Short mmCIF file of C-alpha atoms in Angstrom, two decimals:
data_model
loop_
_atom_site.label_atom_id
_atom_site.label_comp_id
_atom_site.label_asym_id
_atom_site.label_seq_id
_atom_site.Cartn_x
_atom_site.Cartn_y
_atom_site.Cartn_z
CA MET A 187 145.48 64.18 93.23
CA THR A 188 145.28 65.19 96.88
CA GLU A 189 144.54 68.66 98.23
CA SER A 190 145.22 68.81 101.96
CA TYR A 191 142.08 70.69 102.95
CA PHE A 192 139.94 67.73 101.89
CA ASP A 193 141.78 65.42 104.32
CA TRP A 194 139.04 65.36 106.96
CA PHE A 195 135.64 65.53 105.36
CA GLU A 196 133.50 67.16 108.03
CA ASP A 197 135.83 69.99 109.11
CA LEU A 198 135.94 72.08 105.93
CA ALA A 199 135.81 75.88 105.94
CA PRO A 200 132.72 77.26 104.11
CA GLU A 201 134.67 78.09 100.92
CA ARG A 202 136.23 74.62 100.77
CA LYS A 203 132.85 73.03 101.46
CA LEU A 204 131.38 74.96 98.52
CA GLU A 205 134.28 73.83 96.32
CA ARG A 206 133.52 70.24 97.27
CA GLN A 207 129.83 70.70 96.46
CA VAL A 208 130.57 72.19 93.03
CA LEU A 209 133.06 69.45 92.15
CA LEU A 210 130.64 66.68 93.13
CA LEU A 211 127.67 68.22 91.32
CA ALA A 212 129.79 68.56 88.18
CA LEU A 213 130.74 64.89 88.64
CA ALA A 214 127.00 64.08 88.72
CA HIS A 215 126.55 65.70 85.27
CA PRO A 216 129.49 64.21 83.33
CA TRP A 217 128.12 64.34 79.78
CA THR A 218 126.18 67.58 79.56
CA GLY A 219 127.78 69.46 82.46
CA VAL A 220 125.77 71.24 85.12
CA GLU A 221 124.24 74.54 84.03
CA SER A 222 124.87 77.57 86.23
CA ASP A 223 121.16 78.16 86.92
CA ARG A 224 120.61 74.55 87.95
CA LEU A 225 123.71 74.60 90.16
CA ARG A 226 122.34 77.67 91.95
CA LYS A 227 118.95 76.01 92.50
CA ILE A 228 120.43 72.80 93.89
CA LEU A 229 122.69 74.78 96.24
CA HIS A 230 119.97 77.32 97.10
CA ARG A 231 122.22 80.22 96.06
CA GLU A 232 119.87 82.48 94.16
CA THR A 233 120.45 85.80 95.90
CA THR A 234 123.20 88.30 95.11
CA ASN A 235 125.82 87.48 97.75
CA PRO A 236 125.55 83.66 97.57
CA ILE A 237 125.76 83.87 93.77
CA ALA A 238 128.91 86.00 94.05
CA GLU A 239 130.45 83.42 96.41
CA LEU A 240 129.59 80.65 93.96
CA VAL A 241 131.13 82.57 91.02
CA ASP A 242 134.33 83.11 93.02
CA VAL A 243 134.59 79.41 93.81
CA THR A 244 133.93 78.21 90.26
CA TRP A 245 136.57 80.54 88.84
CA SER A 246 139.04 79.47 91.51
CA LEU A 247 138.45 75.84 90.50
CA LYS A 248 138.95 76.80 86.85
CA ARG A 249 142.24 78.56 87.56
CA ARG A 250 143.48 75.45 89.37
CA GLY A 251 142.68 73.27 86.36
CA LEU A 252 139.80 71.38 88.01
CA LEU A 253 136.77 72.87 86.23
CA ASN A 254 135.85 73.95 82.69
CA ILE A 255 133.45 76.87 82.18
CA VAL A 256 131.70 77.09 78.79
CA PRO A 257 131.10 79.58 77.30
CA GLU A 258 133.74 81.65 79.05
CA PRO A 259 132.48 85.24 79.32
CA ASP A 260 134.85 88.19 79.62
CA ASP A 261 133.03 89.14 82.80
CA PRO A 262 132.91 86.30 85.39
CA ASP A 263 129.44 87.56 86.38
CA GLY A 264 128.27 87.30 82.76
CA GLY A 265 125.53 85.17 81.22
CA PRO A 266 124.59 81.51 81.78
CA CYS A 267 127.30 78.92 81.45
CA THR A 268 127.94 75.22 81.99
CA TYR A 269 130.47 73.59 84.31
CA THR A 270 132.28 70.34 83.54
CA LEU A 271 135.19 68.66 85.29
CA THR A 272 138.66 68.38 83.84
CA PRO A 273 140.40 64.98 84.21
CA ALA A 274 142.14 66.34 87.33
CA GLY A 275 138.80 67.56 88.67
CA THR A 276 137.22 64.14 88.08
CA GLU A 277 140.06 62.45 89.94
CA LEU A 278 139.69 64.80 92.90
CA ALA A 279 135.88 64.47 92.95
CA ASP A 280 136.23 60.66 93.00
CA GLU A 281 138.58 61.00 95.97
CA ILE A 282 136.13 63.23 97.81
CA LEU A 283 133.27 60.78 97.23
CA GLU A 284 135.38 57.93 98.57
CA GLN A 285 136.14 60.06 101.63
CA ALA A 286 132.39 60.48 102.13
CA ARG A 287 131.97 56.71 102.19
CA ALA A 288 134.96 56.43 104.55
CA CYS A 289 133.28 58.91 106.92
CA GLY A 290 130.20 56.71 106.97
CA ARG A 291 132.34 53.73 107.94
CA HIS A 292 134.03 55.90 110.60
CA TRP A 293 130.70 56.74 112.26
CA ARG A 294 129.61 53.10 112.32
CA GLN A 295 132.93 51.97 113.81
CA ARG A 296 132.97 54.75 116.41
CA GLN A 297 129.42 54.03 117.57
CA PRO A 298 128.91 50.30 116.88
CA ASP A 299 126.19 49.87 119.54
CA LEU A 300 123.64 52.19 117.91
CA PRO A 301 120.19 50.72 117.22
CA ARG A 302 119.50 49.43 113.75
CA THR A 303 118.17 51.94 111.26
CA GLY A 304 114.43 52.36 111.69
CA GLU A 305 112.41 51.83 108.49
CA ILE A 306 109.19 53.78 107.90
CA ASP A 307 106.94 53.61 104.83
CA ASN A 308 104.87 56.76 104.30
CA THR A 309 104.02 56.05 100.66
CA GLU A 310 100.44 54.88 101.35
CA GLY A 311 100.76 52.47 98.46
CA LYS A 312 101.49 55.21 95.91
CA GLY A 313 105.11 54.17 95.37
CA GLU A 314 108.41 55.53 96.65
CA ARG A 315 109.55 58.82 95.10
CA THR A 316 111.71 60.31 97.85
CA VAL A 317 113.76 58.82 100.68
CA VAL A 318 114.43 60.79 103.87
CA TRP A 319 117.09 60.00 106.47
CA HIS A 320 117.42 61.22 110.08
CA PHE A 321 120.66 61.01 112.08
CA HIS A 322 121.51 59.99 115.65
CA ASN A 323 124.02 62.85 115.99
CA MET A 324 121.91 65.71 114.59
CA VAL A 325 119.25 66.37 117.22
CA THR A 326 118.57 69.82 118.68
CA ASP A 327 117.83 70.42 122.37
CA SER A 328 114.13 70.50 121.47
CA GLY A 329 114.37 67.07 119.85
CA SER A 330 114.12 68.30 116.25
CA LEU A 331 116.09 66.31 113.69
CA ALA A 332 118.23 67.33 110.75
CA PHE A 333 117.39 65.25 107.69
CA ALA A 334 118.68 64.31 104.25
CA THR A 335 116.57 63.78 101.13
CA TRP A 336 117.09 61.91 97.88
CA THR A 337 114.62 61.87 94.98
CA ARG A 338 114.76 58.83 92.73
CA GLY A 339 116.45 59.50 89.41
CA GLU A 340 118.65 62.27 90.85
CA HIS A 341 122.36 61.81 91.42
CA PHE A 342 122.67 63.90 94.55
CA VAL A 343 121.40 63.89 98.12
CA ARG A 344 120.89 67.02 100.23
CA LEU A 345 121.16 67.71 103.95
CA TRP A 346 118.67 70.06 105.67
CA SER A 347 118.49 71.64 109.10
CA PRO A 348 115.49 70.80 111.33
CA GLU A 349 113.98 74.06 110.06
CA ALA A 350 114.43 72.83 106.45
CA ALA A 351 117.28 75.21 105.60
CA PHE A 352 119.74 73.80 103.06
CA CYS A 353 123.02 72.66 104.67
CA ASP A 354 125.00 70.44 102.30
CA VAL A 355 124.93 68.23 99.21
CA LEU A 356 126.73 65.07 98.12
CA ALA A 357 126.62 63.80 94.55
CA TRP A 358 127.99 60.95 92.46
CA MET A 359 128.56 59.99 88.84
CA PRO A 360 125.47 58.31 87.33
CA ARG A 361 127.20 55.06 86.40
CA ARG A 362 124.44 52.77 87.63
CA LEU A 363 120.97 52.77 89.14
CA MET A 364 121.25 53.72 92.81
CA SER A 365 119.16 52.09 95.53
CA SER A 366 118.29 53.68 98.86
CA ASP A 367 120.83 51.30 100.45
CA SER A 368 123.68 52.46 98.22
CA VAL A 369 122.72 56.13 98.64
CA GLN A 370 122.69 55.57 102.40
CA GLU A 371 126.37 54.60 102.23
CA ILE A 372 127.03 58.17 101.04
CA VAL A 373 124.47 59.80 103.37
CA GLY A 374 126.36 58.21 106.27
CA ALA A 375 129.12 60.81 105.78
CA TRP A 376 126.92 63.22 107.75
CA GLY A 377 126.53 60.87 110.69
CA PRO A 378 125.04 57.57 111.85
CA VAL A 379 121.63 57.07 110.26
CA GLY A 380 118.85 56.51 112.77
CA ARG A 381 115.78 56.41 110.56
CA ARG A 382 114.96 55.94 106.87
CA ILE A 383 111.57 57.07 105.61
CA ARG A 384 110.10 56.11 102.25
CA GLN A 385 107.61 58.67 100.98
CA TYR A 386 105.65 59.66 97.91
CA ARG A 387 105.91 63.44 98.29
CA ILE A 388 109.02 65.09 96.80
CA PHE A 389 110.87 67.51 99.05
CA PRO A 390 111.35 70.38 98.55
CA THR A 391 109.98 70.35 94.99
CA PRO A 392 111.16 68.74 91.74
CA GLU A 393 114.14 70.56 90.22
CA ALA A 394 113.61 72.27 86.86
#
């Protein structure tokens, strides 16, 4: 299945970007589905207007046969529910994830002379719990860096502004244990990775 507005990964309108995020996070919870409250926390949409936007998108995906909503309340703003992908939704989410990897390859091919990724270990011997990435193409005039974070055991990685405001999320089906190298292949969709930092502290905080 191909929907034309997913053709070029980084140029999506906000509504299409949110659709992509919902589809991928449902892909990351294939057996139990992703609960509405957890989806809101991951996407940092816990105030009235962002929740309304999320409800609109999930019901649009349902009407197009890409998402199941259980239980299905009479009122779309009703109680807690769980989102799972339909077969068509799974197919589209797989396509989107492959496009993310293709974007990473695009960045590397377009800027082949970039320095190698810098490796930093901030774990102080406690063990790696979170990996943080910085990007060559996401630097403000003041030198501040956007960053992405992945916590071990989770099946999604999030992008943050230099001020630590949530920007985006990419997720994958938990078919196998992911390493920081394999996650970096997905992270590369946001741009060429300049630095990878291993750390013990979890950012922002563990999800419920």
